[in-house]
PDB file of C-alpha atoms in Angstrom:
ATOM      1  CA  MET A   1     -75.286 -35.083  54.571  1.00 38.00           C
ATOM      2  CA  LEU A   2     -76.004 -31.588  53.856  1.00 36.00           C
ATOM      3  CA  ALA A   3     -79.377 -32.754  52.400  1.00 38.00           C
ATOM      4  CA  GLU A   4     -79.958 -34.261  55.640  1.00 38.00           C
ATOM      5  CA  SER A   5     -78.842 -31.195  57.671  1.00 42.00           C
ATOM      6  CA  ARG A   6     -80.348 -28.756  55.999  1.00 38.00           C
ATOM      7  CA  LEU A   7     -83.514 -30.918  56.553  1.00 34.00           C
ATOM      8  CA  ARG A   8     -82.842 -30.886  60.621  1.00 40.00           C
ATOM      9  CA  GLN A   9     -83.593 -27.395  60.366  1.00 43.00           C
ATOM     10  CA  HIS A  10     -86.295 -26.893  58.085  1.00 40.00           C
ATOM     11  CA  HIS A  11     -88.618 -30.444  59.422  1.00 43.00           C
ATOM     12  CA  GLY A  12     -87.319 -30.491  63.224  1.00 45.00           C
ATOM     13  CA  PRO A  13     -85.013 -34.418  63.848  1.00 48.00           C
ATOM     14  CA  MET A  14     -84.986 -36.662  61.534  1.00 41.00           C
ATOM     15  CA  PHE A  15     -86.242 -40.031  63.465  1.00 54.00           C
ATOM     16  CA  ARG A  16     -84.090 -43.181  63.288  1.00 59.00           C
ATOM     17  CA  HIS A  17     -85.472 -44.987  65.545  1.00 65.00           C
ATOM     18  CA  ASP A  18     -86.607 -48.545  64.810  1.00 83.00           C
ATOM     19  CA  LEU A  19     -89.210 -50.450  65.863  1.00 88.00           C
ATOM     20  CA  LEU A  20     -88.775 -52.319  69.510  1.00 91.00           C
ATOM     21  CA  SER A  21     -87.382 -48.811  70.590  1.00 91.00           C
ATOM     22  CA  LEU A  22     -90.832 -47.682  69.727  1.00 92.00           C
ATOM     23  CA  ARG A  23     -92.631 -50.562  71.315  1.00 92.00           C
ATOM     24  CA  LEU A  24     -90.175 -50.742  74.206  1.00 94.00           C
ATOM     25  CA  PHE A  25     -91.295 -47.078  74.956  1.00 94.00           C
ATOM     26  CA  VAL A  26     -95.377 -47.860  74.379  1.00 94.00           C
ATOM     27  CA  THR A  27     -95.014 -50.730  76.521  1.00 94.00           C
ATOM     28  CA  MET A  28     -93.215 -48.600  79.375  1.00 95.00           C
ATOM     29  CA  CYS A  29     -95.909 -46.025  78.664  1.00 93.00           C
ATOM     30  CA  GLU A  30     -99.106 -49.149  79.576  1.00 92.00           C
ATOM     31  CA  THR A  31     -97.320 -50.781  82.326  1.00 92.00           C
ATOM     32  CA  LYS A  32     -95.946 -47.708  83.818  1.00 92.00           C
ATOM     33  CA  SER A  33     -92.414 -49.597  84.678  1.00 94.00           C
ATOM     34  CA  LEU A  34     -89.116 -49.232  82.712  1.00 93.00           C
ATOM     35  CA  SER A  35     -87.966 -52.275  84.377  1.00 93.00           C
ATOM     36  CA  ARG A  36     -91.348 -53.911  83.865  1.00 93.00           C
ATOM     37  CA  ALA A  37     -91.531 -53.258  79.762  1.00 93.00           C
ATOM     38  CA  ALA A  38     -87.959 -54.580  79.508  1.00 93.00           C
ATOM     39  CA  GLU A  39     -88.132 -57.310  80.993  1.00 93.00           C
ATOM     40  CA  GLN A  40     -91.326 -58.108  78.966  1.00 92.00           C
ATOM     41  CA  MET A  41     -89.671 -57.906  75.756  1.00 92.00           C
ATOM     42  CA  ASN A  42     -86.390 -59.339  77.010  1.00 93.00           C
ATOM     43  CA  ILE A  43     -84.017 -57.290  77.025  1.00 93.00           C
ATOM     44  CA  ALA A  44     -81.734 -54.783  79.886  1.00 94.00           C
ATOM     45  CA  VAL A  45     -82.429 -52.831  81.263  1.00 93.00           C
ATOM     46  CA  SER A  46     -79.789 -50.868  80.951  1.00 93.00           C
ATOM     47  CA  ALA A  47     -80.497 -51.598  76.570  1.00 93.00           C
ATOM     48  CA  ALA A  48     -83.493 -50.303  77.480  1.00 92.00           C
ATOM     49  CA  SER A  49     -82.679 -47.607  79.050  1.00 92.00           C
ATOM     50  CA  ARG A  50     -80.739 -45.943  76.010  1.00 92.00           C
ATOM     51  CA  ARG A  51     -83.051 -46.759  73.667  1.00 93.00           C
ATOM     52  CA  VAL A  52     -85.804 -44.171  75.684  1.00 93.00           C
ATOM     53  CA  LYS A  53     -82.813 -42.117  75.680  1.00 92.00           C
ATOM     54  CA  LEU A  54     -82.647 -41.883  72.043  1.00 91.00           C
ATOM     55  CA  LEU A  55     -85.733 -41.465  71.627  1.00 91.00           C
ATOM     56  CA  GLU A  56     -85.650 -38.085  74.243  1.00 90.00           C
ATOM     57  CA  GLU A  57     -82.486 -37.334  71.817  1.00 89.00           C
ATOM     58  CA  GLU A  58     -84.280 -37.706  68.730  1.00 87.00           C
ATOM     59  CA  ALA A  59     -87.210 -35.759  69.512  1.00 87.00           C
ATOM     60  CA  GLY A  60     -85.834 -33.256  71.820  1.00 89.00           C
ATOM     61  CA  ALA A  61     -87.690 -33.083  74.657  1.00 91.00           C
ATOM     62  CA  ASP A  62     -88.014 -34.946  77.448  1.00 93.00           C
ATOM     63  CA  LEU A  63     -90.564 -37.911  76.702  1.00 93.00           C
ATOM     64  CA  VAL A  64     -91.113 -39.483  80.780  1.00 93.00           C
ATOM     65  CA  LEU A  65     -91.607 -37.872  83.855  1.00 92.00           C
ATOM     66  CA  ARG A  66     -90.076 -40.288  86.717  1.00 88.00           C
ATOM     67  CA  ARG A  67     -92.932 -40.763  90.090  1.00 87.00           C
ATOM     68  CA  PRO A  68     -92.782 -42.682  92.965  1.00 84.00           C
ATOM     69  CA  HIS A  69     -95.448 -44.963  91.664  1.00 85.00           C
ATOM     70  CA  GLY A  70     -93.125 -45.056  88.026  1.00 88.00           C
ATOM     71  CA  VAL A  71     -93.042 -43.548  84.928  1.00 92.00           C
ATOM     72  CA  GLU A  72     -96.088 -41.451  83.294  1.00 92.00           C
ATOM     73  CA  PRO A  73     -95.360 -40.135  80.013  1.00 93.00           C
ATOM     74  CA  THR A  74     -94.962 -36.414  79.354  1.00 94.00           C
ATOM     75  CA  ALA A  75     -96.983 -34.156  77.098  1.00 94.00           C
ATOM     76  CA  ALA A  76     -94.442 -35.004  74.639  1.00 93.00           C
ATOM     77  CA  GLY A  77     -94.049 -38.167  75.431  1.00 92.00           C
ATOM     78  CA  VAL A  78     -97.959 -38.257  75.090  1.00 93.00           C
ATOM     79  CA  THR A  79     -97.862 -36.882  71.388  1.00 92.00           C
ATOM     80  CA  MET A  80     -95.242 -39.698  71.107  1.00 92.00           C
ATOM     81  CA  LEU A  81     -96.986 -42.919  72.848  1.00 92.00           C
ATOM     82  CA  ARG A  82    -100.274 -42.014  69.950  1.00 91.00           C
ATOM     83  CA  TYR A  83     -97.379 -42.044  66.624  1.00 90.00           C
ATOM     84  CA  GLY A  84     -96.392 -44.760  68.793  1.00 91.00           C
ATOM     85  CA  ARG A  85     -98.745 -47.473  68.093  1.00 90.00           C
ATOM     86  CA  THR A  86     -99.999 -46.210  65.356  1.00 88.00           C
ATOM     87  CA  VAL A  87     -97.239 -47.100  63.925  1.00 89.00           C
ATOM     88  CA  LEU A  88     -96.586 -50.848  65.395  1.00 89.00           C
ATOM     89  CA  ARG A  89    -100.352 -51.323  64.567  1.00 86.00           C
ATOM     90  CA  LEU A  90     -99.165 -50.606  60.388  1.00 86.00           C
ATOM     91  CA  ALA A  91     -96.286 -52.012  60.939  1.00 87.00           C
ATOM     92  CA  GLU A  92     -98.228 -54.990  62.770  1.00 85.00           C
ATOM     93  CA  GLN A  93    -101.375 -55.098  59.624  1.00 78.00           C
ATOM     94  CA  PHE A  94     -98.348 -54.251  57.025  1.00 82.00           C
ATOM     95  CA  ALA A  95     -96.308 -57.332  58.239  1.00 82.00           C
ATOM     96  CA  ALA A  96     -99.856 -58.946  57.889  1.00 75.00           C
ATOM     97  CA  ASN A  97    -100.494 -58.508  54.271  1.00 72.00           C
ATOM     98  CA  MET A  98     -97.626 -59.359  53.144  1.00 75.00           C
ATOM     99  CA  ALA A  99     -98.307 -62.590  54.942  1.00 72.00           C
ATOM    100  CA  GLU A 100    -101.632 -62.931  53.469  1.00 64.00           C
ATOM    101  CA  HIS A 101    -100.187 -62.711  49.662  1.00 60.00           C
ATOM    102  CA  ARG A 102     -98.119 -65.399  50.374  1.00 60.00           C
ATOM    103  CA  THR A 103    -101.700 -67.623  51.948  1.00 55.00           C
ATOM    104  CA  GLY A 104    -104.222 -66.370  49.429  1.00 49.00           C
ATOM    105  CA  ILE A 105    -105.416 -64.737  53.013  1.00 59.00           C
ATOM    106  CA  ARG A 106    -107.226 -61.358  51.374  1.00 72.00           C
ATOM    107  CA  GLY A 107    -107.651 -59.183  54.969  1.00 80.00           C
ATOM    108  CA  ARG A 108    -107.314 -60.400  58.412  1.00 85.00           C
ATOM    109  CA  VAL A 109    -110.045 -58.538  61.429  1.00 93.00           C
ATOM    110  CA  LYS A 110    -108.493 -59.028  64.925  1.00 94.00           C
ATOM    111  CA  VAL A 111    -112.073 -58.423  67.342  1.00 96.00           C
ATOM    112  CA  PHE A 112    -112.600 -59.210  71.281  1.00 96.00           C
ATOM    113  CA  GLY A 113    -115.047 -59.372  72.697  1.00 92.00           C
ATOM    114  CA  SER A 114    -117.168 -60.146  76.122  1.00 86.00           C
ATOM    115  CA  SER A 115    -117.857 -64.403  76.839  1.00 82.00           C
ATOM    116  CA  SER A 116    -122.297 -63.238  77.015  1.00 81.00           C
ATOM    117  CA  ALA A 117    -121.563 -61.551  73.335  1.00 86.00           C
ATOM    118  CA  LEU A 118    -119.609 -64.609  72.793  1.00 86.00           C
ATOM    119  CA  VAL A 119    -122.546 -67.089  74.653  1.00 80.00           C
ATOM    120  CA  GLN A 120    -125.015 -65.238  72.920  1.00 79.00           C
ATOM    121  CA  ARG A 121    -124.454 -64.503  69.415  1.00 87.00           C
ATOM    122  CA  LEU A 122    -121.073 -63.558  68.501  1.00 91.00           C
ATOM    123  CA  ALA A 123    -119.578 -66.790  67.735  1.00 89.00           C
ATOM    124  CA  SER A 124    -122.082 -68.132  66.084  1.00 90.00           C
ATOM    125  CA  ASP A 125    -122.243 -64.594  64.192  1.00 93.00           C
ATOM    126  CA  LEU A 126    -117.965 -65.558  63.195  1.00 94.00           C
ATOM    127  CA  ALA A 127    -118.279 -69.096  61.368  1.00 93.00           C
ATOM    128  CA  ARG A 128    -121.214 -67.976  59.344  1.00 93.00           C
ATOM    129  CA  PHE A 129    -119.548 -65.742  58.500  1.00 94.00           C
ATOM    130  CA  THR A 130    -115.815 -67.096  57.827  1.00 92.00           C
ATOM    131  CA  LYS A 131    -118.341 -69.682  55.860  1.00 92.00           C
ATOM    132  CA  ALA A 132    -118.915 -66.779  53.843  1.00 91.00           C
ATOM    133  CA  HIS A 133    -115.619 -65.119  53.685  1.00 90.00           C
ATOM    134  CA  PRO A 134    -112.761 -68.097  53.694  1.00 88.00           C
ATOM    135  CA  GLU A 135    -110.360 -65.608  52.411  1.00 85.00           C
ATOM    136  CA  ILE A 136    -110.929 -62.969  55.329  1.00 89.00           C
ATOM    137  CA  LYS A 137    -109.006 -64.777  58.430  1.00 88.00           C
ATOM    138  CA  LEU A 138    -109.555 -63.793  62.077  1.00 93.00           C
ATOM    139  CA  ASP A 139    -108.265 -63.654  65.021  1.00 92.00           C
ATOM    140  CA  LEU A 140    -110.923 -63.708  67.926  1.00 93.00           C
ATOM    141  CA  GLU A 141    -109.798 -63.261  71.326  1.00 92.00           C
ATOM    142  CA  GLU A 142    -111.980 -63.782  74.579  1.00 89.00           C
ATOM    143  CA  ARG A 143    -112.328 -60.725  77.398  1.00 89.00           C
ATOM    144  CA  PRO A 144    -113.850 -58.792  78.834  1.00 87.00           C
ATOM    145  CA  THR A 145    -115.153 -55.794  78.764  1.00 90.00           C
ATOM    146  CA  VAL A 146    -113.083 -52.998  80.187  1.00 89.00           C
ATOM    147  CA  GLU A 147    -109.883 -54.620  78.548  1.00 91.00           C
ATOM    148  CA  THR A 148    -111.987 -55.131  74.732  1.00 94.00           C
ATOM    149  CA  VAL A 149    -113.196 -51.125  75.370  1.00 94.00           C
ATOM    150  CA  GLU A 150    -108.681 -50.403  75.663  1.00 93.00           C
ATOM    151  CA  ALA A 151    -108.392 -52.947  72.285  1.00 94.00           C
ATOM    152  CA  VAL A 152    -110.365 -50.707  70.433  1.00 95.00           C
ATOM    153  CA  GLN A 153    -109.008 -47.539  72.376  1.00 93.00           C
ATOM    154  CA  ARG A 154    -105.158 -48.635  70.990  1.00 90.00           C
ATOM    155  CA  ARG A 155    -106.180 -49.953  67.984  1.00 89.00           C
ATOM    156  CA  GLN A 156    -104.795 -53.230  69.315  1.00 91.00           C
ATOM    157  CA  ALA A 157    -108.490 -54.627  68.133  1.00 94.00           C
ATOM    158  CA  ASP A 158    -110.077 -53.393  64.894  1.00 95.00           C
ATOM    159  CA  ILE A 159    -113.525 -54.700  66.518  1.00 97.00           C
ATOM    160  CA  GLY A 160    -114.914 -55.213  69.828  1.00 96.00           C
ATOM    161  CA  VAL A 161    -118.450 -56.459  71.221  1.00 95.00           C
ATOM    162  CA  ILE A 162    -118.771 -55.152  75.078  1.00 93.00           C
ATOM    163  CA  VAL A 163    -121.661 -54.478  77.398  1.00 89.00           C
ATOM    164  CA  ARG A 164    -123.173 -51.569  77.295  1.00 89.00           C
ATOM    165  CA  GLY A 165    -122.218 -49.278  80.409  1.00 85.00           C
ATOM    166  CA  ALA A 166    -118.640 -49.547  79.657  1.00 85.00           C
ATOM    167  CA  ALA A 167    -116.546 -45.213  79.693  1.00 89.00           C
ATOM    168  CA  THR A 168    -116.373 -45.833  75.262  1.00 93.00           C
ATOM    169  CA  GLN A 169    -114.015 -42.472  74.408  1.00 93.00           C
ATOM    170  CA  GLY A 170    -113.619 -42.052  71.454  1.00 93.00           C
ATOM    171  CA  LEU A 171    -115.477 -45.303  69.898  1.00 95.00           C
ATOM    172  CA  ILE A 172    -118.803 -45.489  67.957  1.00 95.00           C
ATOM    173  CA  THR A 173    -120.943 -48.218  69.756  1.00 96.00           C
ATOM    174  CA  TYR A 174    -124.511 -49.804  67.085  1.00 96.00           C
ATOM    175  CA  PRO A 175    -127.006 -51.569  69.473  1.00 94.00           C
ATOM    176  CA  TYR A 176    -125.762 -55.728  68.611  1.00 94.00           C
ATOM    177  CA  ALA A 177    -127.897 -57.332  70.484  1.00 90.00           C
ATOM    178  CA  GLU A 178    -129.176 -58.038  73.944  1.00 88.00           C
ATOM    179  CA  ASP A 179    -128.732 -61.011  77.122  1.00 86.00           C
ATOM    180  CA  ARG A 180    -130.512 -61.378  80.236  1.00 90.00           C
ATOM    181  CA  LEU A 181    -128.990 -61.869  84.062  1.00 92.00           C
ATOM    182  CA  ALA A 182    -130.521 -65.809  85.877  1.00 93.00           C
ATOM    183  CA  VAL A 183    -129.452 -67.038  88.713  1.00 94.00           C
ATOM    184  CA  ALA A 184    -127.644 -70.776  89.180  1.00 93.00           C
ATOM    185  CA  VAL A 185    -128.462 -72.426  92.431  1.00 94.00           C
ATOM    186  CA  PRO A 186    -127.663 -76.181  92.799  1.00 94.00           C
ATOM    187  CA  ALA A 187    -130.887 -78.171  92.540  1.00 91.00           C
ATOM    188  CA  ASP A 188    -131.367 -78.968  96.331  1.00 92.00           C
ATOM    189  CA  HIS A 189    -130.819 -74.767  97.105  1.00 93.00           C
ATOM    190  CA  PRO A 190    -134.273 -73.588  98.802  1.00 93.00           C
ATOM    191  CA  LEU A 191    -134.088 -71.619  96.075  1.00 94.00           C
ATOM    192  CA  ALA A 192    -134.221 -73.706  93.395  1.00 92.00           C
ATOM    193  CA  SER A 193    -138.301 -74.452  93.465  1.00 92.00           C
ATOM    194  CA  ARG A 194    -138.929 -70.102  92.377  1.00 93.00           C
ATOM    195  CA  GLU A 195    -139.860 -68.625  89.206  1.00 91.00           C
ATOM    196  CA  GLY A 196    -137.570 -65.987  89.937  1.00 93.00           C
ATOM    197  CA  VAL A 197    -135.540 -63.825  93.207  1.00 94.00           C
ATOM    198  CA  ARG A 198    -135.385 -60.546  93.588  1.00 95.00           C
ATOM    199  CA  PHE A 199    -131.477 -59.059  93.846  1.00 94.00           C
ATOM    200  CA  GLU A 200    -132.361 -58.318  97.469  1.00 93.00           C
ATOM    201  CA  THR A 201    -133.023 -62.201  98.364  1.00 93.00           C
ATOM    202  CA  LEU A 202    -129.057 -63.239  97.473  1.00 93.00           C
ATOM    203  CA  PHE A 203    -127.630 -60.677 100.124  1.00 92.00           C
ATOM    204  CA  ASP A 204    -127.226 -63.188 102.458  1.00 90.00           C
ATOM    205  CA  GLU A 205    -125.958 -66.070  99.448  1.00 93.00           C
ATOM    206  CA  ASP A 206    -122.665 -67.387  99.432  1.00 92.00           C
ATOM    207  CA  LEU A 207    -121.837 -66.233  96.186  1.00 93.00           C
ATOM    208  CA  VAL A 208    -119.408 -67.251  93.247  1.00 93.00           C
ATOM    209  CA  SER A 209    -118.817 -64.817  91.256  1.00 90.00           C
ATOM    210  CA  LEU A 210    -117.117 -64.149  87.762  1.00 85.00           C
ATOM    211  CA  ASP A 211    -113.392 -62.046  88.804  1.00 82.00           C
ATOM    212  CA  ALA A 212    -113.367 -58.765  89.358  1.00 79.00           C
ATOM    213  CA  GLY A 213    -112.913 -56.814  85.106  1.00 74.00           C
ATOM    214  CA  THR A 214    -116.215 -58.809  84.136  1.00 81.00           C
ATOM    215  CA  ALA A 215    -119.414 -56.830  83.446  1.00 82.00           C
ATOM    216  CA  ILE A 216    -121.046 -58.539  85.599  1.00 86.00           C
ATOM    217  CA  HIS A 217    -119.420 -58.446  88.895  1.00 86.00           C
ATOM    218  CA  ARG A 218    -119.444 -54.466  87.855  1.00 86.00           C
ATOM    219  CA  LEU A 219    -122.826 -54.781  87.797  1.00 89.00           C
ATOM    220  CA  VAL A 220    -123.650 -56.679  90.998  1.00 90.00           C
ATOM    221  CA  THR A 221    -121.167 -55.114  93.135  1.00 90.00           C
ATOM    222  CA  ASP A 222    -123.013 -51.227  91.347  1.00 90.00           C
ATOM    223  CA  ARG A 223    -125.940 -52.797  92.863  1.00 91.00           C
ATOM    224  CA  ALA A 224    -125.219 -53.862  96.205  1.00 91.00           C
ATOM    225  CA  ARG A 225    -123.220 -51.053  96.899  1.00 91.00           C
ATOM    226  CA  ASP A 226    -126.523 -48.830  95.322  1.00 91.00           C
ATOM    227  CA  ALA A 227    -128.429 -50.693  97.960  1.00 90.00           C
ATOM    228  CA  GLY A 228    -126.468 -50.181 101.068  1.00 91.00           C
ATOM    229  CA  ARG A 229    -125.265 -53.562 101.505  1.00 90.00           C
ATOM    230  CA  TYR A 230    -121.967 -56.178 100.456  1.00 86.00           C
ATOM    231  CA  LEU A 231    -122.229 -58.760  98.722  1.00 87.00           C
ATOM    232  CA  LYS A 232    -120.628 -61.946 100.215  1.00 90.00           C
ATOM    233  CA  LEU A 233    -118.062 -63.142  97.924  1.00 88.00           C
ATOM    234  CA  ARG A 234    -116.407 -66.225  98.487  1.00 90.00           C
ATOM    235  CA  VAL A 235    -115.010 -67.317  95.738  1.00 89.00           C
ATOM    236  CA  GLN A 236    -113.446 -65.875  92.482  1.00 89.00           C
ATOM    237  CA  VAL A 237    -113.118 -67.554  88.966  1.00 87.00           C
ATOM    238  CA  ARG A 238    -112.374 -66.739  85.777  1.00 82.00           C
ATOM    239  CA  SER A 239    -115.092 -68.706  83.141  1.00 83.00           C
ATOM    240  CA  PHE A 240    -118.415 -69.779  83.540  1.00 85.00           C
ATOM    241  CA  GLU A 241    -117.841 -73.816  83.358  1.00 86.00           C
ATOM    242  CA  VAL A 242    -115.815 -73.501  86.675  1.00 90.00           C
ATOM    243  CA  MET A 243    -118.579 -70.796  87.950  1.00 89.00           C
ATOM    244  CA  CYS A 244    -120.906 -73.569  87.828  1.00 90.00           C
ATOM    245  CA  GLN A 245    -118.027 -76.077  88.761  1.00 92.00           C
ATOM    246  CA  MET A 246    -118.542 -74.203  91.509  1.00 92.00           C
ATOM    247  CA  ILE A 247    -121.863 -74.352  92.324  1.00 93.00           C
ATOM    248  CA  ARG A 248    -122.763 -77.382  91.691  1.00 92.00           C
ATOM    249  CA  HIS A 249    -120.421 -78.278  94.813  1.00 91.00           C
ATOM    250  CA  GLY A 250    -122.568 -76.046  96.858  1.00 90.00           C
ATOM    251  CA  LEU A 251    -119.802 -73.568  97.139  1.00 92.00           C
ATOM    252  CA  GLY A 252    -122.435 -70.666  96.649  1.00 92.00           C
ATOM    253  CA  VAL A 253    -124.957 -69.377  93.941  1.00 94.00           C
ATOM    254  CA  GLY A 254    -123.955 -67.107  90.985  1.00 92.00           C
ATOM    255  CA  ILE A 255    -125.207 -65.344  88.638  1.00 93.00           C
ATOM    256  CA  LEU A 256    -124.955 -65.256  85.048  1.00 89.00           C
ATOM    257  CA  PRO A 257    -126.102 -64.588  81.034  1.00 88.00           C
ATOM    258  CA  GLU A 258    -128.984 -67.506  80.973  1.00 88.00           C
ATOM    259  CA  ASP A 259    -128.308 -68.061  77.594  1.00 81.00           C
ATOM    260  CA  ALA A 260    -124.763 -69.080  78.906  1.00 75.00           C
ATOM    261  CA  LEU A 261    -125.607 -70.718  81.999  1.00 78.00           C
ATOM    262  CA  ARG A 262    -128.500 -73.482  79.905  1.00 84.00           C
ATOM    263  CA  PRO A 263    -126.616 -75.839  78.554  1.00 85.00           C
ATOM    264  CA  LEU A 264    -123.839 -75.962  82.210  1.00 84.00           C
ATOM    265  CA  ALA A 265    -126.829 -76.508  84.386  1.00 86.00           C
ATOM    266  CA  ASP A 266    -128.524 -78.713  82.145  1.00 87.00           C
ATOM    267  CA  ALA A 267    -125.183 -81.034  82.352  1.00 90.00           C
ATOM    268  CA  LEU A 268    -124.726 -80.175  85.361  1.00 90.00           C
ATOM    269  CA  GLY A 269    -127.434 -80.345  87.301  1.00 91.00           C
ATOM    270  CA  LEU A 270    -128.011 -76.674  88.322  1.00 93.00           C
ATOM    271  CA  ARG A 271    -131.426 -74.708  89.017  1.00 93.00           C
ATOM    272  CA  LEU A 272    -131.731 -71.174  87.025  1.00 92.00           C
ATOM    273  CA  VAL A 273    -134.181 -68.969  88.483  1.00 94.00           C
ATOM    274  CA  ARG A 274    -134.855 -65.289  86.846  1.00 93.00           C
ATOM    275  CA  LEU A 275    -133.598 -62.338  87.961  1.00 94.00           C
ATOM    276  CA  ASP A 276    -135.971 -59.787  89.214  1.00 93.00           C
ATOM    277  CA  GLU A 277    -134.378 -56.530  88.452  1.00 93.00           C
ATOM    278  CA  PRO A 278    -135.236 -54.025  85.624  1.00 92.00           C
ATOM    279  CA  TRP A 279    -130.888 -54.255  85.127  1.00 91.00           C
ATOM    280  CA  ALA A 280    -130.819 -58.471  84.618  1.00 92.00           C
ATOM    281  CA  SER A 281    -131.740 -57.642  80.979  1.00 91.00           C
ATOM    282  CA  ARG A 282    -128.547 -56.137  79.338  1.00 90.00           C
ATOM    283  CA  ALA A 283    -127.064 -54.195  75.667  1.00 91.00           C
ATOM    284  CA  LEU A 284    -124.798 -55.925  73.738  1.00 93.00           C
ATOM    285  CA  GLU A 285    -122.381 -52.835  71.938  1.00 95.00           C
ATOM    286  CA  ILE A 286    -120.444 -53.235  69.132  1.00 96.00           C
ATOM    287  CA  CYS A 287    -117.638 -50.527  68.947  1.00 96.00           C
ATOM    288  CA  VAL A 288    -115.015 -49.815  66.185  1.00 96.00           C
ATOM    289  CA  SER A 289    -112.869 -46.344  66.863  1.00 94.00           C
ATOM    290  CA  ALA A 290    -113.707 -43.320  65.909  1.00 93.00           C
ATOM    291  CA  GLU A 291    -110.961 -41.974  64.218  1.00 87.00           C
ATOM    292  CA  ASP A 292    -109.638 -43.776  62.917  1.00 84.00           C
ATOM    293  CA  PRO A 293    -111.770 -45.684  59.404  1.00 87.00           C
ATOM    294  CA  LEU A 294    -111.688 -49.817  59.414  1.00 89.00           C
ATOM    295  CA  GLU A 295    -110.147 -51.436  57.003  1.00 87.00           C
ATOM    296  CA  PRO A 296    -112.128 -53.339  53.991  1.00 86.00           C
ATOM    297  CA  PRO A 297    -112.213 -57.143  55.643  1.00 89.00           C
ATOM    298  CA  ALA A 298    -113.216 -55.006  58.898  1.00 91.00           C
ATOM    299  CA  ALA A 299    -116.281 -52.921  57.277  1.00 90.00           C
ATOM    300  CA  ARG A 300    -117.336 -56.147  55.562  1.00 90.00           C
ATOM    301  CA  LEU A 301    -117.767 -57.888  59.329  1.00 94.00           C
ATOM    302  CA  MET A 302    -119.233 -54.834  60.204  1.00 94.00           C
ATOM    303  CA  ALA A 303    -122.669 -54.703  57.682  1.00 92.00           C
ATOM    304  CA  GLU A 304    -123.033 -58.320  58.830  1.00 92.00           C
ATOM    305  CA  LEU A 305    -122.886 -58.469  62.109  1.00 94.00           C
ATOM    306  CA  LEU A 306    -125.018 -55.359  61.910  1.00 91.00           C
ATOM    307  CA  GLY A 307    -127.313 -56.943  59.091  1.00 84.00           C
ATOM    308  CA  GLY A 308    -127.742 -59.963  61.350  1.00 55.00           C
ATOM    309  CA  GLY A 309    -131.151 -58.895  63.074  1.00 41.00           C
ATOM    310  CA  ALA A 310    -129.684 -55.765  63.757  1.00 40.00           C
ATOM    311  CA  LYS A 311    -131.894 -53.670  64.963  1.00 41.00           C
ATOM    312  CA  SER A 312    -133.533 -50.139  63.177  1.00 37.00           C
ATOM    313  CA  GLY A 313    -131.529 -46.537  63.143  1.00 40.00           C
ATOM    314  CA  THR A 314    -128.484 -48.741  62.255  1.00 43.00           C
ATOM    315  CA  GLU A 315    -129.649 -49.450  58.658  1.00 44.00           C
ATOM    316  CA  SER A 316    -128.198 -46.269  56.926  1.00 42.00           C
ATOM    317  CA  ARG A 317    -125.169 -47.699  59.047  1.00 48.00           C
ATOM    318  CA  VAL A 318    -125.173 -50.728  57.048  1.00 47.00           C
ATOM    319  CA  ASP A 319    -125.351 -49.306  54.224  1.00 51.00           C
ATOM    320  CA  ASP A 320    -121.932 -47.629  54.620  1.00 56.00           C
ATOM    321  CA  PHE A 321    -120.358 -49.806  55.578  1.00 58.00           C
ATOM    322  CA  GLU A 322    -121.748 -52.214  52.447  1.00 51.00           C
ATOM    323  CA  LYS A 323    -120.459 -50.113  50.661  1.00 49.00           C
ATOM    324  CA  MET A 324    -117.123 -50.821  51.631  1.00 46.00           C
ATOM    325  CA  GLU A 325    -115.873 -54.030  49.349  1.00 40.00           C
ATOM    326  CA  ILE A 326    -111.759 -55.080  50.020  1.00 36.00           C
TER     327      ILE A 326
END
């Protein structure tokens, strides 16, 4: 006890909090609500409040401010938030590594990717990688670009594959692939006989759209706003498949990546019409944290993703990733 007391005097508070308290604090900051964080973690609000108070006592500073719109971290709270995310990530990595020692897996990589990226190239690249490296486990989640960027920024994903255009502060991005948008219409639609169509032609059409958080939705609504128009959004759905079913039943037309649309259009009898706009050709990118180096399994995956048809300018970076061994 005497040694601990002396250490306190010279090095500040001795942190003795547990992972549950850290996870509660991080969740509270992300949801901006103590009650929602407590609900998500299945603990009483009163117990959650005590845990936050203990964290503040250990830190020797207020960590959150109570605002009308919810709680937000103080300057000290932002430091605690970064620390908490780092500790939780290391704890999850440790648990995963211990489990892998028991099962014989030598590494784990968490990848987030947009639907467009998965259809265009990512799914086939990951399948090839797992066949070549069965000792490395891949955790793949399909997420919109904005959520993918946030996951990599928060260290919840090692690698993200996104549509270029999202804000990527704190990340490094690399060219990966390209896709092109097309318009899906029912076979008996007046536009079905055309080879191509300008975006302005669609302003008076009912539109079947993906959710607002997707890169495609943001792109088409921004381009409509630039033209001083609003799209006639009739239905918003969560997947390419449901979107094509709605189009098939005459609820509107839809804009989707051509490679994603092709097999669905063939199966459902839809017609694909080229979207004749410069912005209809989109670039896909891989993003990783600019602060934390990749673990060897993730570095190996990056080397193969960038090496498989990588564009000019990425070759030296591929070499850097390939030098990292498990």
